[in-house]
Structure formats: structure tokens, C-alpha cells
CSV table of C-alpha atoms in Angstrom, one decimal:
chain,number,residue,atom,x,y,z
A,6,UNK,CA,16.1,7.3,-12.4
A,7,UNK,CA,16.5,7.7,-8.6
A,8,UNK,CA,13.7,9.5,-6.8
A,9,UNK,CA,14.2,11.6,-3.7
A,10,UNK,CA,12.3,10.5,-0.6
A,11,UNK,CA,9.9,13.4,-1.1
A,12,UNK,CA,9.2,12.3,-4.6
A,13,UNK,CA,8.7,8.8,-3.4
A,14,UNK,CA,6.3,10.1,-0.8
A,15,UNK,CA,4.3,11.9,-3.4
A,16,UNK,CA,4.2,8.8,-5.6
A,17,UNK,CA,3.0,6.7,-2.7
A,18,UNK,CA,0.3,9.2,-1.9
A,19,UNK,CA,-0.7,9.2,-5.6
A,20,UNK,CA,-0.8,5.4,-5.9
A,21,UNK,CA,-2.7,5.0,-2.6
A,22,UNK,CA,-5.1,8.0,-3.0
A,23,UNK,CA,-4.8,8.5,0.8
A,24,UNK,CA,-4.7,12.0,2.4
A,25,UNK,CA,-2.1,11.0,5.0
A,26,UNK,CA,-1.8,14.6,6.3
A,27,UNK,CA,-5.3,14.2,7.8
A,28,UNK,CA,-4.0,11.6,10.4
A,29,UNK,CA,-4.2,12.9,14.0
A,30,UNK,CA,-2.0,10.1,15.4
A,31,UNK,CA,-4.8,8.9,17.7
A,32,UNK,CA,-3.6,5.3,17.4
A,33,UNK,CA,-7.0,3.7,16.9
A,34,UNK,CA,-5.8,2.0,13.7
A,35,UNK,CA,-2.9,0.4,15.6
A,36,UNK,CA,-5.1,-0.7,18.5
A,37,UNK,CA,-7.4,-2.4,16.0
A,38,UNK,CA,-4.8,-4.1,13.9
A,39,UNK,CA,-4.7,-7.9,14.4
A,40,UNK,CA,-1.1,-8.1,13.1
A,41,UNK,CA,0.3,-5.2,15.2
A,42,UNK,CA,2.2,-7.5,17.6
A,43,UNK,CA,4.5,-8.5,14.7
A,44,UNK,CA,4.9,-5.1,13.2
A,45,UNK,CA,8.0,-3.0,13.8
A,46,UNK,CA,6.2,0.2,12.6
A,47,UNK,CA,2.5,0.4,13.8
A,48,UNK,CA,-0.1,1.6,11.3
A,49,UNK,CA,-0.4,5.1,12.9
A,50,UNK,CA,3.4,5.4,12.9
A,51,UNK,CA,3.5,4.2,9.3
A,52,UNK,CA,1.3,7.1,8.3
A,53,UNK,CA,3.5,9.5,10.1
A,54,UNK,CA,6.6,8.1,8.3
A,55,UNK,CA,4.9,8.7,5.0
A,56,UNK,CA,3.9,12.3,5.9
A,57,UNK,CA,7.5,12.9,6.9
A,58,UNK,CA,8.9,11.3,3.8
A,59,UNK,CA,10.8,8.5,5.6
A,60,UNK,CA,10.2,6.1,2.8
A,61,UNK,CA,13.6,4.4,2.9
A,62,UNK,CA,12.9,3.3,6.5
A,63,UNK,CA,9.4,2.0,5.5
A,64,UNK,CA,10.8,0.1,2.5
A,65,UNK,CA,12.9,-2.0,5.0
A,66,UNK,CA,10.1,-2.4,7.6
A,67,UNK,CA,8.8,-5.8,8.6
A,68,UNK,CA,5.3,-4.1,8.6
A,69,UNK,CA,5.1,-4.3,4.8
A,70,UNK,CA,5.0,-8.1,5.0
A,71,UNK,CA,3.1,-8.5,8.3
A,72,UNK,CA,0.1,-6.4,7.2
A,73,UNK,CA,-2.7,-8.8,6.2
A,74,UNK,CA,-4.7,-6.1,4.4
A,75,UNK,CA,-7.8,-6.7,6.4
A,76,UNK,CA,-8.5,-2.9,6.4
A,77,UNK,CA,-9.5,-3.0,10.1
A,78,UNK,CA,-7.2,0.0,10.6
A,79,UNK,CA,-8.9,1.9,7.8
A,80,UNK,CA,-12.4,1.2,9.1
A,81,UNK,CA,-11.5,2.4,12.6
A,82,UNK,CA,-9.9,5.8,11.5
A,83,UNK,CA,-12.0,8.7,12.7
A,84,UNK,CA,-10.5,11.0,10.0
A,85,UNK,CA,-10.9,8.6,7.0
A,86,UNK,CA,-7.1,7.9,6.6
A,87,UNK,CA,-6.5,4.5,5.1
A,88,UNK,CA,-3.2,3.1,6.6
A,89,UNK,CA,-3.7,-0.3,4.8
A,90,UNK,CA,-3.7,1.4,1.4
A,91,UNK,CA,-0.5,3.3,2.3
A,92,UNK,CA,1.2,0.1,3.4
A,93,UNK,CA,0.1,-1.6,0.1
A,94,UNK,CA,1.5,1.4,-1.9
A,95,UNK,CA,4.8,1.2,-0.2
A,96,UNK,CA,4.9,-2.6,-0.6
A,97,UNK,CA,4.2,-2.1,-4.3
A,98,UNK,CA,7.0,0.5,-4.6
A,99,UNK,CA,9.4,-2.1,-3.2
A,100,UNK,CA,8.2,-5.0,-5.3
A,101,UNK,CA,7.7,-3.3,-8.7
A,102,UNK,CA,11.3,-2.2,-9.3
A,103,UNK,CA,12.2,-5.9,-9.0
A,104,UNK,CA,9.5,-6.7,-11.7
A,105,UNK,CA,7.9,-9.0,-9.2
A,106,UNK,CA,4.4,-7.6,-9.3
A,107,UNK,CA,3.4,-6.6,-12.8
A,108,UNK,CA,0.7,-8.1,-14.9
A,109,UNK,CA,1.1,-8.7,-18.6
A,110,UNK,CA,-2.3,-8.0,-19.9
A,111,UNK,CA,-1.8,-10.4,-22.8
A,112,UNK,CA,-1.1,-13.2,-20.4
A,113,UNK,CA,-4.0,-12.2,-18.2
A,114,UNK,CA,-6.5,-12.3,-21.1
A,115,UNK,CA,-5.5,-15.9,-21.9
A,116,UNK,CA,-6.2,-16.9,-18.3
A,117,UNK,CA,-9.6,-15.3,-17.9
A,118,UNK,CA,-12.5,-17.7,-17.7
A,119,UNK,CA,-16.3,-17.2,-17.2
A,120,UNK,CA,-16.1,-18.0,-13.5
A,121,UNK,CA,-13.8,-15.1,-12.7
A,122,UNK,CA,-15.8,-12.4,-10.9
A,123,UNK,CA,-15.7,-9.1,-12.7
A,124,UNK,CA,-14.8,-7.3,-9.5
A,125,UNK,CA,-11.7,-9.4,-9.2
A,126,UNK,CA,-10.6,-8.4,-12.7
A,127,UNK,CA,-11.2,-4.7,-12.1
A,128,UNK,CA,-9.4,-4.8,-8.8
A,129,UNK,CA,-6.5,-6.6,-10.4
A,130,UNK,CA,-6.2,-4.0,-13.1
A,131,UNK,CA,-6.5,-1.1,-10.7
A,132,UNK,CA,-3.8,-2.5,-8.4
A,133,UNK,CA,-1.2,-3.5,-10.9
A,134,UNK,CA,-1.5,-0.9,-13.6
A,135,UNK,CA,-0.5,2.2,-11.6
């Protein structure tokens, strides 16, 4: 099943939980980003691409692999938009169809030990089960 870019945009917004339309394109996120020098689409531009459903361009962007998920961009946003979560959602939408980023819960249960922080387990389940 092939999704239109608008449907992909809606899926990315659902996965990320981000209200991208709140972005005012001030650029504070991009100015704060420690990896922006290596990005072809800066965080504030990335949000704009999502809002305008330019998902195919984002899927090919170097930004997906340069973002270090430090969330500095998200912390700096005056409107509460979370560019890092949008980047992660697009990254997942590229990786998942290749079956490269799914967790088999049966395998996971075998690997859990007492030293694994519960927060890590919850985070893992949230990230890979959407």
C-alpha cells in the first residue's frame, strides 16, 4: 500500500505527537542545533517541509542521519514544537518499511535482565511499537 505525501505527513504527525503547524519559523531551533553544519535541511526547515507534506524530500535528506537527538532544538522552541521528534518519526518511516527497526517482543523478553532500567524498556516499547 502506497501512501500519498499528505497521508505520510499525517502518519508522521501521529507518530511524533508534534503540532508542527504551531511553528513560527523563527529559526531558534536551527541556531541551537550542534549538528546543523552537517544538515542539508535545518530543523526549522524540516518542520516546514512536514507541514507542507514534502515527505519524499525529507526521506532523502542527510538531516535524518545527522540529527543526534539531543533535543536542544526542542528545548529552545518558544512554541513547544519538537523538531527532534519529527526528525525521528521521518527516520522511522524510512527504516521501518525495510524491517530494520522493529522489535520482536519475544526476543526482547529473553534479553531483559534485572539491571535494565524500567525507563529504557518503556521508551523502547513506545518508540518501536507505533
